[in-house]
C-alpha positions as a Python dict, from the first residue, in 0.01 Angstrom:
ca = {
    (1, 'M'): (0, 0, 0),
    (2, 'L'): (216, -29, -307),
    (3, 'S'): (561, -177, -294),
    (4, 'R'): (859, 36, -388),
    (5, 'H'): (882, -134, -728),
    (6, 'E'): (511, -74, -797),
    (7, 'R'): (544, 294, -705),
    (8, 'Q'): (840, 323, -941),
    (9, 'V'): (645, 161, -1225),
    (10, 'L'): (350, 391, -1155),
    (11, 'R'): (574, 699, -1169),
    (12, 'E'): (715, 578, -1502),
    (13, 'I'): (366, 533, -1642),
    (14, 'E'): (267, 882, -1522),
    (15, 'Q'): (574, 1035, -1684),
    (16, 'F'): (508, 848, -2010),
    (17, 'V'): (147, 966, -2023),
    (18, 'A'): (251, 1324, -1938),
    (19, 'E'): (502, 1322, -2225),
    (20, 'K'): (270, 1162, -2482),
    (21, 'D'): (-55, 1342, -2396),
    (22, 'P'): (-14, 1642, -2164),
    (23, 'E'): (-382, 1741, -2187),
    (24, 'F'): (-496, 1397, -2073),
    (25, 'A'): (-241, 1397, -1792),
    (26, 'A'): (-356, 1741, -1678),
    (27, 'M'): (-716, 1624, -1681),
    (28, 'L'): (-629, 1323, -1464),
    (29, 'C'): (-432, 1537, -1220),
    (30, 'G'): (-707, 1801, -1206),
    (31, 'D'): (-887, 1919, -896),
    (32, 'P'): (-1099, 1629, -768),
    (33, 'A'): (-1329, 1869, -584),
    (34, 'Q'): (-1447, 2012, -916),
    (35, 'A'): (-1601, 1689, -1047),
    (36, 'P'): (-1874, 1640, -783),
    (37, 'R'): (-1993, 1999, -823),
    (38, 'H'): (-2025, 1952, -1197),
    (39, 'T'): (-2192, 1614, -1153),
    (40, 'R'): (-2433, 1768, -904),
    (41, 'R'): (-2546, 2022, -1165),
    (42, 'Y'): (-2616, 1745, -1416),
    (43, 'Q'): (-2818, 1559, -1152),
    (44, 'V'): (-3029, 1866, -1078),
    (45, 'F'): (-3103, 1918, -1447),
    (46, 'A'): (-3183, 1547, -1493),
    (47, 'V'): (-3435, 1562, -1208),
    (48, 'T'): (-3584, 1879, -1358),
    (49, 'A'): (-3618, 1713, -1698),
    (50, 'I'): (-3784, 1406, -1545),
    (51, 'A'): (-4021, 1625, -1344),
    (52, 'G'): (-4107, 1813, -1663),
    (53, 'L'): (-4181, 1492, -1849),
    (54, 'C'): (-4397, 1370, -1561),
    (55, 'T'): (-4584, 1699, -1570),
    (56, 'V'): (-4643, 1654, -1943),
    (57, 'L'): (-4777, 1304, -1879),
    (58, 'L'): (-5004, 1434, -1605),
    (59, 'G'): (-5127, 1706, -1839),
    (60, 'V'): (-5208, 1446, -2104),
    (61, 'L'): (-5392, 1228, -1854),
    (62, 'L'): (-5593, 1522, -1719),
    (63, 'A'): (-5631, 1686, -2062),
    (64, 'E'): (-5487, 2011, -1925),
    (65, 'A'): (-5297, 2210, -2185),
    (66, 'I'): (-5126, 2432, -1927),
    (67, 'L'): (-4967, 2128, -1758),
    (68, 'M'): (-4852, 1990, -2093),
    (69, 'I'): (-4698, 2322, -2197),
    (70, 'G'): (-4543, 2387, -1856),
    (71, 'G'): (-4394, 2038, -1836),
    (72, 'A'): (-4258, 2063, -2189),
    (73, 'C'): (-4096, 2397, -2102),
    (74, 'M'): (-3938, 2247, -1789),
    (75, 'A'): (-3798, 1948, -1976),
    (76, 'L'): (-3678, 2158, -2268),
    (77, 'S'): (-3508, 2416, -2046),
    (78, 'A'): (-3325, 2144, -1850),
    (79, 'W'): (-3213, 1976, -2173),
    (80, 'L'): (-3095, 2307, -2323),
    (81, 'R'): (-2901, 2394, -2008),
    (82, 'V'): (-2718, 2061, -2016),
    (83, 'M'): (-2635, 2115, -2385),
    (84, 'V'): (-2500, 2464, -2310),
    (85, 'M'): (-2289, 2326, -2023),
    (86, 'R'): (-2145, 2055, -2248),
    (87, 'W'): (-2072, 2306, -2522),
    (88, 'A'): (-1897, 2535, -2272),
    (89, 'D'): (-1687, 2244, -2143),
    (90, 'E'): (-1573, 2159, -2495),
    (91, 'N'): (-1470, 2517, -2573),
}
């Protein structure tokens, strides 16, 4: 628990940040429930990309072109989806 003085100092810092950089302050005060959902999507695409790369490796070891192509498509699609999500977040 913060003391009364510490709470006062914290409020002053929050006000200072809100005045100097409103976008940053809004981002910090954003909905905390949104972050895990977004993080979850990145995790799913990371697992998909890793599975695709493993499939490519398996295709190389077994000399199966279909596994190599399929794995490359999986990894590429996961990477492209993450890039699109990042681009959408920036705009």
